[in-house]
Amino acid sequence: MSTDKKLFSGFTRRDWLKSLAGLPILGSVWAAGLDTTKKSKLEKELLLERLNIKASPPPPSGSMAGDPVRVGLIGFGIRGEQLMRALGFATQEWMEAMAKSSQENPNDTRLEDFKAQENLNVKLTGICDIFDVRAENALRSFNTPDNPCKRYNSYLDLIHSGDVDAVIIAAPDHWHAPMAQAAVEAGVHVYVEKPMTHTISETYLLRDAVRRNPGTVLAVGHQHRQTLSFLTAQDAIAKNTLGHVSLVVTNTNRNDDNGAWQYPIHPDANTETIDWNAFLGNAPYEPFNKEHFFRWRKWWAYGSGLSGDLLTHDYDRINCVLNMGIPKYVTASGGIYTHRDGRNVPDVMQVNMDFPDFSTGSSQESGKEQGMTLVYSATLGNQFDRGTVLMGHDASMELGNILTIYADPRSTQYKDMIQEGRIDPSVPIYQYDPSADGVDAVTSATAKYFANKGLLWTYRDGKRVDSTFLHIREWLSCIRNGGNPSCGINEGFEEAITAHMAGLSYKIGRRIEWDAENEQVIALPGEDLDAILLDNSVNYQS
Amino acid sequence: MSQPQPLSSAQTTALVLLRLLVGWHFLYEGVIKLYTPSWTAKGYLLSATYMESLFHWLGSDSMISIVDTLNVATLIFVGAALVLGFRTKLASILGIGLLLLYFFAHPPFPGHPQGATEGSYWIVNKNLIEAVALLVVYLFPTSLTFGLERLFHKKEIQTQSH
């Protein structure tokens, strides 16, 4: 000790100062950092506590154990192939193409993801496609000793074969309801692509058939129901986070030929390889036409344009969060402005769906707020991403893979917190990224920048979550374990009626009204709404 | 080689100031990250626009927690060392390494996407300038004049004189 003292005996006050002055700086900087993080954490916790939104992904569907479900497929086109992969069946051609693609681009993990997909314990026992090339292509890959698979020339033969418990329908729109109804009447479970039906009358007939056969499970192919953030969105609405939502905007923006349904025409397509009459079905007679066969979405006779094809997804997504049902009024306009190629369905379309009696809740005096409009705005000539926004008096919710809520500067319920500077309306008050550790409030601009680029996305159990896979799995779980699919006959009924009202309003040029009490789309005297909906002669280019 | 001219006290003061301020910056960044458990460099690494394979590997699920921990630990060590005036040579080298990693993940090279930045940069940005500032700190050690090392230095002189 005494030597130590001696050691520093030459030290002046100045020496000590120069040696140790860094310590208080270190202490101050450290304390400042601790204080800042503590404060912002407290603010965040306060806000999250106040909002009290429960962030949860949808519950997983039930077990896939038991006897394999025997599935038949009707329609092995573009969507049919995608659905088969979700079911666990990929063609040799696709596997080879993906293997090649992943060799060229290591970031392409589509093949890896497919192989890692859970086995749904199904047998693909039957295929029906009226184009020989597609049917044979399916058989070549799927008819194996392990999975004997047969081709049927007619969907009725497939449904009544006794070899299928369930069918997946990926035929053109005008075939959805007739096929689904035949299957349901035969006690065969159905997964039908959207829109559920092609006409108003079919919608009632199919609903009646399902009601008469409660043992069969019918699911409509709105895989967006599996979006991880939707339960969280529902809870935010239930907690009145947004206040009264007066306007919801959704949209479609595409700008390529494929997105405009200008699909390739197969070189081997001819009257020998295609059963043309089976394609036409109840559609008006038309001589063999390859373009109509491969690009059927472009004509009202077989497809239903933007309202049936894409509005239905957006409508159903909002219906799934708000459960607002069928709009009282639908007004639509648009035209063929970007693909004047002989089609008769519009490629630019705006649809206003009015719900005058609906309310998500209110933060103001009772009776002041009521009613909501859902706007669907679409173009097939531009792909600027506009996002889906639910606009309430108190806050706006951006609904995507990531759910983000911004307080409104003029909000009633957040008025005090905004005045105190504790809420900045330009910074999200809530953000739910199902892939991240959970919930965040008041995220920084950079964090949002990275999140929006999808970079913080992680996969559940290391696997990419494919919503179509989850949707089919849910349907199979209902078949095996009971329960109702998230998009069943009632949701499908609402989706189909809304889509048909939009199509009608576009074609007639009038506001279309729904009589909720009598469950009727109101027609003027002498007006046959289904005939108008199906009318294939109207050419809006004139 | 001729003897280097001794630094004037104003020059020394400027160098000490540079060392302290860079240390201050490192320390504060490190402390903020330390007390923000949800903080991660994952987004920064995965969005790298240069030397992607290295940064994507660093940002991968198996690496990211080690990378985050090392980053925070290094930031705090470099900051504390520069502020206190202790092992400043080692701290400068580590600091330069860290800054170059930040720099090369999102370099302001012509034709590279700039993402979210608060200014306009061409080839040179603040990360690079701070790295060069640390090079100066490395080459002109000042902790004998101002810092903990002065204690040990004095101690040595005292010991030798006995």
XYZ file of C-alpha atoms in Angstrom:
704
model
C 0.000 0.000 0.000
C 2.657 2.447 1.019
C 4.640 1.770 -2.166
C 1.509 2.319 -4.223
C 1.021 5.656 -2.608
C 4.571 6.483 -3.412
C 4.042 5.422 -7.008
C 1.505 8.163 -7.574
C 3.310 10.679 -5.443
C 4.361 12.626 -8.517
C 0.748 12.930 -9.659
C -0.721 16.367 -9.665
C -4.422 17.179 -9.563
C -4.083 17.952 -13.256
C -2.660 14.481 -13.941
C -5.564 12.835 -12.184
C -8.029 14.942 -14.127
C -6.386 14.118 -17.437
C -6.354 10.417 -16.596
C -9.857 9.983 -15.343
C -11.973 12.639 -17.099
C -13.244 9.980 -19.533
C -15.111 8.251 -16.710
C -17.837 10.880 -16.182
C -18.275 11.143 -19.958
C -18.731 7.380 -20.151
C -21.212 7.515 -17.285
C -23.230 10.352 -18.823
C -23.461 8.788 -22.266
C -24.451 5.445 -20.750
C -27.085 7.032 -18.519
C -28.483 9.048 -21.421
C -28.831 5.905 -23.554
C -30.478 3.984 -20.744
C -32.883 6.837 -20.043
C -33.892 7.250 -23.704
C -34.608 3.552 -24.244
C -36.478 3.322 -20.945
C -38.693 6.264 -21.826
C -39.523 5.076 -25.329
C -40.209 1.590 -23.973
C -42.584 3.000 -21.390
C -44.407 5.033 -24.031
C -44.706 1.965 -26.260
C -45.974 -0.186 -23.414
C -48.487 2.455 -22.431
C -49.774 2.683 -25.979
C -49.936 -1.075 -26.485
C -51.708 -1.461 -23.145
C -54.191 1.220 -24.101
C -54.853 -0.334 -27.532
C -54.933 -3.844 -26.035
C -55.033 -5.588 -29.404
C -54.505 -9.333 -29.208
C -52.033 -10.355 -31.860
C -52.547 -13.928 -32.896
C -52.218 -15.970 -36.040
C -55.268 -18.085 -36.952
C -55.345 -21.406 -35.094
C -53.827 -24.267 -37.082
C -56.330 -26.652 -38.665
C -56.767 -30.169 -37.236
C -54.956 -33.466 -37.655
C -54.446 -35.111 -41.044
C -54.382 -38.608 -39.541
C -56.717 -41.440 -40.555
C -57.554 -42.973 -43.897
C -56.330 -40.949 -46.865
C -59.019 -38.686 -48.365
C -59.607 -39.651 -52.002
C -59.612 -36.459 -54.057
C -60.662 -35.849 -57.657
C -59.648 -32.815 -59.671
C -61.817 -31.116 -62.265
C -59.807 -28.765 -64.457
C -56.023 -29.120 -64.698
C -55.301 -25.648 -66.070
C -53.126 -22.947 -64.539
C -55.041 -22.787 -61.234
C -55.598 -26.546 -61.197
C -51.834 -27.104 -61.291
C -51.297 -24.656 -58.423
C -53.990 -26.338 -56.354
C -52.459 -29.758 -57.003
C -49.096 -28.555 -55.725
C -50.802 -27.220 -52.591
C -52.316 -30.696 -52.248
C -48.880 -32.271 -52.642
C -48.838 -33.210 -56.342
C -46.444 -31.538 -58.758
C -45.819 -32.583 -62.355
C -42.434 -33.953 -63.436
C -42.127 -30.983 -65.802
C -42.611 -28.496 -62.993
C -40.127 -30.296 -60.721
C -37.508 -30.297 -63.483
C -38.106 -26.645 -64.311
C -37.816 -25.681 -60.626
C -34.668 -27.762 -60.130
C -33.106 -25.919 -63.054
C -34.308 -22.575 -61.817
C -32.902 -23.129 -58.322
C -29.556 -24.103 -59.832
C -29.429 -20.808 -61.695
C -30.747 -18.796 -58.790
C -29.984 -20.137 -55.285
C -32.632 -17.802 -53.832
C -35.351 -19.688 -55.702
C -36.505 -22.156 -53.059
C -39.824 -23.127 -54.647
C -38.819 -26.762 -55.157
C -37.322 -27.003 -51.677
C -40.462 -25.468 -50.171
C -42.661 -27.879 -52.093
C -40.670 -30.865 -50.876
C -40.798 -29.591 -47.306
C -44.575 -29.147 -47.443
C -46.533 -31.254 -44.953
C -48.055 -34.470 -46.330
C -51.836 -33.999 -46.313
C -52.510 -37.751 -46.410
C -54.612 -37.710 -49.586
C -54.807 -39.841 -52.713
C -55.449 -38.166 -56.030
C -57.709 -40.815 -57.537
C -59.343 -39.038 -60.459
C -58.719 -36.318 -62.993
C -61.179 -34.715 -65.365
C -59.955 -32.331 -68.029
C -61.554 -31.966 -71.435
C -58.246 -31.064 -73.098
C -56.345 -34.316 -73.744
C -52.911 -32.738 -73.395
C -53.613 -31.544 -69.870
C -55.357 -34.724 -68.743
C -52.507 -36.884 -70.053
C -49.943 -34.572 -68.549
C -51.616 -34.998 -65.161
C -51.845 -38.775 -65.492
C -48.198 -39.063 -66.530
C -47.068 -37.460 -63.309
C -49.742 -38.501 -60.829
C -50.762 -42.025 -61.889
C -48.143 -44.030 -60.012
C -48.202 -47.475 -58.324
C -48.391 -45.608 -55.030
C -51.241 -43.370 -56.249
C -53.404 -44.979 -58.949
C -55.189 -42.139 -60.720
C -57.794 -42.427 -63.461
C -58.935 -40.019 -66.137
C -62.678 -39.339 -66.467
C -64.090 -37.789 -69.611
C -66.971 -36.138 -67.788
C -67.123 -34.492 -64.394
C -70.309 -36.449 -63.632
C -68.481 -39.741 -64.217
C -65.772 -38.604 -61.818
C -68.220 -37.470 -59.124
C -70.303 -40.662 -59.363
C -67.343 -43.039 -59.776
C -67.396 -44.022 -56.113
C -63.638 -43.485 -56.114
C -63.633 -39.946 -54.763
C -64.603 -38.529 -51.365
C -63.967 -34.963 -52.429
C -63.441 -32.875 -55.554
C -61.470 -29.749 -56.283
C -63.134 -27.621 -58.962
C -60.837 -25.403 -61.011
C -62.939 -25.195 -64.177
C -64.063 -21.930 -65.818
C -66.524 -19.813 -63.788
C -69.644 -20.919 -65.688
C -68.954 -24.488 -64.566
C -68.352 -23.790 -60.855
C -71.942 -24.064 -59.634
C -73.185 -26.941 -61.832
C -70.177 -29.072 -60.837
C -70.267 -28.079 -57.168
C -73.985 -28.771 -56.968
C -73.688 -32.180 -58.616
C -70.924 -33.121 -56.178
C -72.766 -31.878 -53.085
C -75.943 -33.733 -54.136
C -73.821 -36.889 -54.477
C -72.389 -36.412 -50.987
C -68.929 -35.508 -52.302
C -67.045 -32.698 -50.512
C -66.199 -29.654 -52.637
C -63.391 -27.124 -52.869
C -64.517 -24.679 -55.532
C -62.545 -21.786 -56.947
C -63.919 -18.261 -56.774
C -66.355 -16.829 -57.736
C -68.538 -19.524 -56.240
C -71.178 -19.134 -58.974
C -71.695 -17.484 -62.351
C -75.307 -16.279 -61.930
C -77.647 -15.177 -59.160
C -79.996 -18.158 -59.508
C -77.086 -20.627 -59.295
C -76.068 -19.015 -56.012
C -79.424 -19.875 -54.389
C -79.483 -23.364 -55.910
C -76.030 -24.210 -54.615
C -76.822 -22.859 -51.147
C -80.005 -24.942 -51.045
C -78.071 -28.029 -52.111
C -75.496 -27.533 -49.344
C -78.249 -26.960 -46.769
C -79.920 -30.187 -47.850
C -76.617 -32.076 -47.516
C -75.112 -30.878 -44.240
C -72.636 -33.765 -44.214
C -70.681 -32.442 -47.184
C -68.079 -29.752 -46.687
C -67.990 -26.985 -49.282
C -65.131 -24.491 -49.239
C -64.662 -21.557 -51.592
C -61.116 -20.870 -52.747
C -60.452 -17.575 -50.989
C -57.063 -18.494 -49.623
C -56.621 -14.947 -48.316
C -58.716 -16.085 -45.363
C -55.481 -17.695 -44.168
C -53.612 -14.375 -44.030
C -51.869 -14.424 -40.693
C -52.839 -10.930 -39.640
C -56.592 -11.174 -40.079
C -57.479 -12.299 -36.520
C -55.393 -9.441 -35.218
C -57.244 -7.067 -37.537
C -60.565 -8.432 -36.270
C -59.497 -7.835 -32.694
C -58.372 -4.279 -33.489
C -61.835 -3.602 -34.974
C -63.574 -5.225 -32.004
C -61.568 -2.993 -29.621
C -62.739 0.052 -31.601
C -59.143 1.028 -32.374
C -60.177 2.648 -35.647
C -63.403 4.228 -34.444
C -66.143 4.423 -37.051
C -64.845 3.153 -40.395
C -66.596 5.122 -43.121
C -64.467 4.077 -46.062
C -62.486 1.004 -47.062
C -60.392 1.061 -50.196
C -59.094 -2.046 -51.916
C -57.684 -2.448 -55.368
C -56.102 -4.513 -58.092
C -53.184 -3.240 -60.130
C -51.731 -5.415 -62.839
C -49.834 -4.496 -65.947
C -48.936 -7.609 -67.860
C -50.624 -9.874 -70.376
C -50.808 -12.784 -67.960
C -52.479 -10.600 -65.361
C -54.959 -9.516 -68.031
C -55.858 -13.175 -68.687
C -54.053 -13.223 -72.035
C -52.869 -16.791 -71.398
C -50.832 -18.825 -73.920
C -52.725 -20.956 -76.437
C -51.453 -24.517 -76.574
C -50.192 -25.535 -80.054
C -51.894 -28.948 -79.846
C -55.326 -27.479 -79.194
C -57.875 -28.548 -81.822
C -61.305 -30.139 -82.119
C -59.711 -33.579 -81.740
C -57.982 -32.824 -78.462
C -60.647 -30.607 -76.877
C -64.223 -31.609 -76.047
C -65.643 -28.255 -77.123
C -69.284 -28.965 -76.248
C -68.268 -29.970 -72.746
C -66.474 -26.634 -72.442
C -69.512 -24.645 -73.606
C -71.972 -26.334 -71.247
C -74.718 -23.819 -70.564
C -72.887 -20.999 -72.389
C -74.324 -19.693 -75.678
C -73.275 -21.661 -78.759
C -69.994 -20.632 -80.298
C -68.039 -22.502 -82.972
C -64.752 -24.025 -81.750
C -62.577 -21.142 -80.626
C -59.148 -21.680 -79.073
C -59.007 -18.201 -77.687
C -62.284 -18.654 -75.860
C -61.038 -21.967 -74.487
C -57.713 -20.744 -73.083
C -58.654 -17.136 -72.333
C -62.216 -17.687 -71.131
C -61.826 -15.066 -68.393
C -62.165 -12.376 -71.057
C -65.838 -13.104 -71.828
C -68.971 -12.847 -69.732
C -70.233 -16.157 -71.177
C -67.640 -18.141 -69.210
C -65.951 -15.737 -66.838
C -67.004 -12.771 -64.752
C -64.299 -10.197 -65.342
C -62.745 -8.108 -62.600
C -65.839 -8.301 -60.401
C -65.908 -12.111 -60.250
C -62.227 -12.776 -60.644
C -60.503 -10.248 -58.410
C -63.040 -8.085 -56.592
C -64.214 -11.283 -54.909
C -60.796 -11.742 -53.231
C -60.755 -8.205 -51.887
C -64.396 -8.229 -50.872
C -63.941 -11.528 -49.046
C -60.806 -10.297 -47.283
C -62.698 -7.309 -45.904
C -65.787 -9.420 -45.152
C -63.551 -11.745 -43.194
C -62.373 -8.871 -40.964
C -65.585 -6.797 -40.745
C -68.249 -9.425 -41.452
C -70.410 -6.741 -43.087
C -72.211 -9.091 -45.483
C -73.853 -8.131 -48.770
C -73.884 -4.410 -49.643
C -77.251 -2.675 -49.883
C -76.200 -0.770 -53.002
C -73.564 -1.463 -55.628
C -72.540 1.027 -58.294
C -69.894 0.179 -60.867
C -68.277 1.787 -63.858
C -65.297 1.197 -66.087
C -64.470 -0.021 -69.542
C -62.010 -1.800 -71.772
C -59.267 0.779 -71.811
C -55.981 -1.083 -71.875
C -56.598 -4.405 -73.666
C -58.829 -3.723 -76.660
C -58.415 -7.241 -78.010
C -62.004 -8.351 -78.499
C -62.775 -9.140 -74.860
C -66.068 -7.966 -73.393
C -65.258 -7.854 -69.676
C -63.841 -4.537 -68.432
C -60.134 -4.150 -67.673
C -60.602 -0.946 -65.672
C -63.356 -1.082 -63.093
C -64.433 0.902 -60.035
C -67.052 -0.587 -57.753
C -68.669 1.250 -54.844
C -70.337 -1.042 -52.343
C -72.521 0.828 -49.839
C -73.481 -0.462 -46.407
C -75.652 2.383 -45.028
C -76.621 0.491 -41.872
C -73.197 -0.886 -40.984
C -70.870 0.447 -38.314
C -67.604 -0.771 -36.823
C -68.149 1.286 -33.660
C -67.774 4.891 -32.668
C -65.859 7.176 -30.321
C -68.251 10.079 -30.732
C -71.805 10.742 -29.542
C -74.163 7.923 -30.367
C -76.014 8.163 -33.656
C -73.553 10.562 -35.260
C -71.782 7.906 -37.282
C -73.254 5.048 -39.292
C -72.698 3.593 -42.747
C -69.670 2.578 -44.773
C -68.568 2.365 -48.381
C -66.199 -0.277 -49.658
C -64.450 0.857 -52.827
C -62.841 -1.622 -55.153
C -60.702 0.072 -57.762
C -58.932 -1.926 -60.458
C -56.869 -1.495 -63.560
C -55.081 -4.053 -65.689
C -52.895 -1.310 -67.148
C -50.724 -0.231 -64.211
C -49.133 -2.056 -61.302
C -48.565 0.690 -58.749
C -49.254 -0.923 -55.373
C -51.966 1.052 -53.577
C -52.590 -1.225 -50.614
C -55.779 -1.926 -48.702
C -56.781 0.703 -46.159
C -59.607 0.762 -43.625
C -60.253 4.400 -42.819
C -61.822 5.186 -39.458
C -62.473 8.431 -37.604
C -59.771 7.552 -35.081
C -57.248 5.605 -37.108
C -56.396 4.013 -40.436
C -55.423 0.404 -40.828
C -53.238 -0.756 -43.672
C -54.032 -4.401 -44.211
C -51.412 -6.543 -45.884
C -49.008 -9.209 -44.755
C -48.055 -6.662 -42.169
C -50.821 -4.877 -40.362
C -50.136 -1.230 -39.594
C -52.315 1.276 -37.757
C -51.874 5.064 -37.864
C -53.802 7.418 -35.582
C -55.794 10.086 -37.382
C -54.665 13.656 -36.562
C -58.324 14.632 -35.901
C -59.172 11.529 -33.892
C -61.483 11.875 -30.898
C -60.197 8.959 -28.857
C -56.493 9.757 -29.341
C -56.915 13.534 -29.108
C -55.202 13.866 -25.721
C -52.297 11.598 -26.573
C -51.719 13.462 -29.832
C -51.802 16.827 -28.034
C -49.358 15.578 -25.401
C -47.063 14.539 -28.230
C -47.251 10.881 -27.223
C -48.779 9.852 -30.535
C -47.346 11.100 -33.781
C -49.965 10.545 -36.511
C -47.219 10.032 -39.097
C -45.725 7.109 -37.145
C -47.677 3.836 -36.741
C -49.221 3.374 -33.305
C -49.368 -0.349 -33.896
C -47.674 -2.781 -36.178
C -48.159 -6.517 -36.396
C -45.690 -8.439 -38.474
C -46.612 -12.113 -38.058
C -43.062 -13.110 -38.922
C -41.321 -10.918 -36.378
C -41.297 -11.392 -32.617
C -44.778 -9.966 -32.444
C -46.099 -6.563 -31.901
C -44.543 -3.164 -32.061
C -45.746 0.342 -31.550
C -44.074 3.512 -32.706
C -41.693 1.801 -35.075
C -38.898 3.757 -36.629
C -38.976 4.749 -40.268
C -36.128 2.396 -41.121
C -37.686 -0.599 -39.395
C -40.841 -0.016 -41.392
C -38.790 0.392 -44.554
C -37.196 -3.012 -44.056
C -40.439 -4.654 -42.949
C -42.328 -3.381 -45.962
C -39.716 -4.819 -48.233
C -40.638 -8.174 -46.714
C -37.079 -8.685 -45.539
C -37.949 -9.428 -41.961
C -40.151 -12.265 -43.070
C -39.345 -15.584 -41.516
C -41.132 -18.771 -42.257
C -43.114 -20.841 -39.807
C -40.984 -23.775 -38.714
C -38.583 -22.804 -41.452
C -41.150 -23.375 -44.188
C -42.638 -20.781 -46.467
C -46.302 -20.351 -45.624
C -48.387 -20.832 -48.739
C -51.906 -19.598 -48.127
C -53.452 -21.928 -50.722
C -51.861 -24.887 -48.916
C -53.284 -23.681 -45.585
C -56.703 -23.166 -47.149
C -56.841 -26.663 -48.649
C -55.549 -28.102 -45.399
C -58.358 -26.368 -43.517
C -60.923 -27.865 -45.936
C -59.431 -31.358 -45.484
C -59.440 -30.891 -41.718
C -63.173 -30.050 -41.782
C -63.770 -33.212 -43.842
C -61.784 -35.320 -41.363
C -62.459 -33.674 -38.027
C -65.681 -31.696 -38.584
C -66.111 -27.947 -38.231
C -66.833 -25.261 -40.778
C -64.362 -23.935 -43.321
C -63.536 -20.235 -42.923
C -64.962 -19.575 -46.372
C -67.969 -21.900 -46.610
C -71.348 -21.660 -48.297
C -72.561 -18.558 -46.417
C -69.396 -16.581 -47.083
C -69.467 -17.863 -50.676
C -73.095 -16.774 -51.018
C -72.228 -13.223 -49.899
C -69.176 -13.114 -52.159
C -71.080 -14.368 -55.216
C -74.103 -12.084 -54.807
C -71.839 -9.054 -54.325
C -69.792 -9.932 -57.407
C -72.929 -10.398 -59.492
C -74.356 -7.063 -58.312
C -71.114 -5.388 -59.414
C -71.222 -7.093 -62.819
C -74.870 -6.108 -63.249
C -74.291 -2.499 -62.294
C -71.439 -2.288 -64.787
C -73.540 -3.787 -67.560
C -76.802 -1.946 -66.855
C -75.211 1.319 -65.743
C -77.508 1.558 -62.747
C -77.146 1.342 -58.975
C -78.109 -2.221 -58.017
C -79.969 -2.758 -54.755
C -80.054 -5.755 -52.424
C -83.241 -6.475 -50.509
C -81.775 -8.064 -47.387
C -85.127 -9.030 -45.887
C -86.219 -11.062 -48.883
C -82.643 -11.964 -49.926
C -83.233 -10.658 -53.434
C -81.329 -8.504 -55.881
C -84.026 -6.012 -56.897
C -84.897 -6.180 -60.606
C -87.034 -3.712 -62.530
C -90.289 -5.115 -63.988
C -89.515 -7.385 -66.906
C -85.780 -7.403 -66.199
C -84.003 -10.806 -66.250
C -80.877 -10.116 -64.241
C -79.172 -13.434 -64.970
C -79.730 -12.994 -68.693
C -78.102 -9.560 -68.491
C -75.210 -10.939 -66.469
C -74.575 -13.678 -69.015
C -75.153 -11.521 -72.093
C -72.064 -12.107 -74.156
C -72.982 -9.886 -77.066
C -72.453 -6.555 -75.396
C -69.325 -4.948 -76.639
C -68.400 -1.964 -74.560
C -65.765 -0.869 -76.997
C -68.428 0.577 -79.321
C 14.304 9.764 -41.072
C 14.013 13.041 -39.365
C 12.464 13.248 -35.931
C 8.773 14.032 -36.123
C 7.862 17.416 -34.823
C 6.100 17.247 -31.502
C 2.441 18.218 -31.669
C 1.370 21.582 -30.396
C -1.043 21.479 -27.481
C -3.844 22.809 -29.710
C -3.210 19.945 -32.145
C -3.229 17.431 -29.302
C -6.450 18.886 -27.917
C -8.094 18.563 -31.352
C -7.007 14.925 -31.582
C -8.305 14.175 -28.092
C -11.583 15.813 -29.007
C -11.859 13.700 -32.174
C -11.199 10.533 -30.150
C -13.753 11.472 -27.501
C -16.507 12.342 -29.953
C -16.116 9.190 -32.042
C -16.091 7.194 -28.813
C -19.173 9.024 -27.594
C -20.998 8.124 -30.826
C -20.019 4.432 -30.669
C -20.895 4.161 -27.007
C -24.344 5.718 -27.375
C -25.216 3.500 -30.386
C -24.098 0.457 -28.413
C -26.013 1.363 -25.250
C -29.246 2.112 -27.156
C -29.030 -1.258 -28.894
C -28.147 -3.024 -25.636
C -31.317 -1.750 -23.968
C -33.556 -2.312 -27.010
C -33.935 -6.104 -26.980
C -35.997 -6.169 -30.180
C -33.208 -4.443 -32.082
C -31.546 -6.530 -34.790
C -29.240 -5.867 -37.708
C -31.120 -8.465 -39.733
C -32.936 -6.016 -41.994
C -29.746 -4.043 -42.637
C -27.798 -7.185 -43.502
C -30.459 -8.893 -45.602
C -31.010 -5.769 -47.658
C -27.277 -5.411 -48.415
C -26.624 -4.166 -51.923
C -22.943 -5.152 -52.149
C -21.061 -8.305 -51.132
C -24.517 -9.787 -50.633
C -23.427 -13.361 -49.976
C -21.315 -12.316 -46.956
C -23.995 -10.053 -45.485
C -26.844 -12.455 -46.186
C -24.876 -15.139 -44.364
C -24.290 -12.811 -41.413
C -27.995 -12.006 -41.390
C -29.135 -15.628 -41.670
C -31.147 -17.247 -38.896
C -28.206 -19.290 -37.611
C -25.827 -16.321 -37.416
C -27.921 -13.291 -36.561
C -27.995 -13.600 -32.774
C -24.193 -13.965 -32.584
C -23.794 -11.082 -35.021
C -26.150 -8.852 -33.032
C -24.396 -9.646 -29.742
C -20.925 -9.109 -31.204
C -22.005 -5.859 -32.801
C -23.378 -4.430 -29.546
C -20.368 -5.663 -27.542
C -17.885 -4.187 -30.036
C -19.731 -0.870 -30.233
C -19.653 -0.549 -26.439
C -16.025 -1.676 -26.116
C -14.814 0.707 -28.839
C -16.876 3.554 -27.390
C -15.741 3.013 -23.818
C -12.084 2.545 -24.812
C -11.979 5.734 -26.868
C -13.758 7.770 -24.219
C -11.657 6.426 -21.358
C -8.372 6.491 -23.255
C -7.502 2.856 -22.797
C -6.388 0.399 -25.496
C -7.332 2.992 -28.087
C -5.211 1.389 -30.811
C -7.098 -1.899 -30.601
C -10.403 0.008 -30.323
C -9.613 2.080 -33.424
C -8.873 -1.018 -35.495
C -12.071 -2.743 -34.327
C -14.062 0.424 -34.943
C -12.680 0.758 -38.462
C -13.632 -2.855 -39.149
C -17.172 -2.343 -37.930
C -17.615 0.876 -39.911
C -16.318 -0.737 -43.084
C -18.855 -3.553 -42.644
C -21.627 -0.966 -42.317
C -20.205 0.894 -45.296
C -19.904 -2.054 -47.653
C -23.358 -3.459 -46.864
C -24.942 -0.294 -48.266
C -22.199 1.594 -50.107
C -23.125 4.882 -51.793
C -21.633 3.669 -55.040
C -23.096 5.018 -58.260
C -25.892 2.768 -59.457
C -26.481 1.157 -56.056
C -29.884 1.635 -54.452
C -29.555 4.063 -51.539
C -32.546 3.045 -49.435
C -33.264 5.191 -46.407
C -30.506 7.803 -45.938
C -30.680 11.235 -44.370
C -28.365 12.946 -46.885
C -26.837 12.757 -50.348
C -23.713 10.718 -50.848
C -21.474 9.711 -53.711
C -18.900 7.015 -52.930
C -18.123 8.712 -49.604
C -20.563 8.707 -46.706
C -20.388 9.360 -42.966
C -19.443 5.770 -42.162
C -16.379 6.047 -44.352
C -15.430 9.434 -42.900
C -15.771 8.113 -39.357
C -13.575 5.143 -40.309
C -10.882 7.524 -41.543
C -11.274 9.597 -38.374
C -10.499 6.415 -36.450
C -7.435 5.898 -38.631
C -6.212 9.291 -37.428
C -6.989 8.299 -33.826
C -5.002 5.109 -34.402
C -1.991 6.923 -35.867
C -1.926 9.717 -33.304
C -2.460 8.089 -29.912
C -3.468 10.608 -27.268
C -4.349 8.472 -24.284
C -1.036 9.242 -22.605
C -1.998 12.881 -22.614
C -5.638 12.370 -21.799
C -6.894 9.008 -20.635
C -6.478 6.095 -18.301
C -3.216 5.088 -19.920
C -1.672 8.190 -18.404
C -1.960 6.453 -15.030
C 0.026 3.423 -16.126
C 2.485 5.509 -18.030
C 3.212 7.649 -14.978
C 3.421 4.520 -12.917
C 6.080 3.158 -15.267
C 8.123 6.332 -15.101
C 7.859 6.336 -11.338
C 8.863 2.678 -11.177
C 11.824 3.199 -13.471
C 13.097 6.171 -11.511
C 13.243 4.114 -8.281
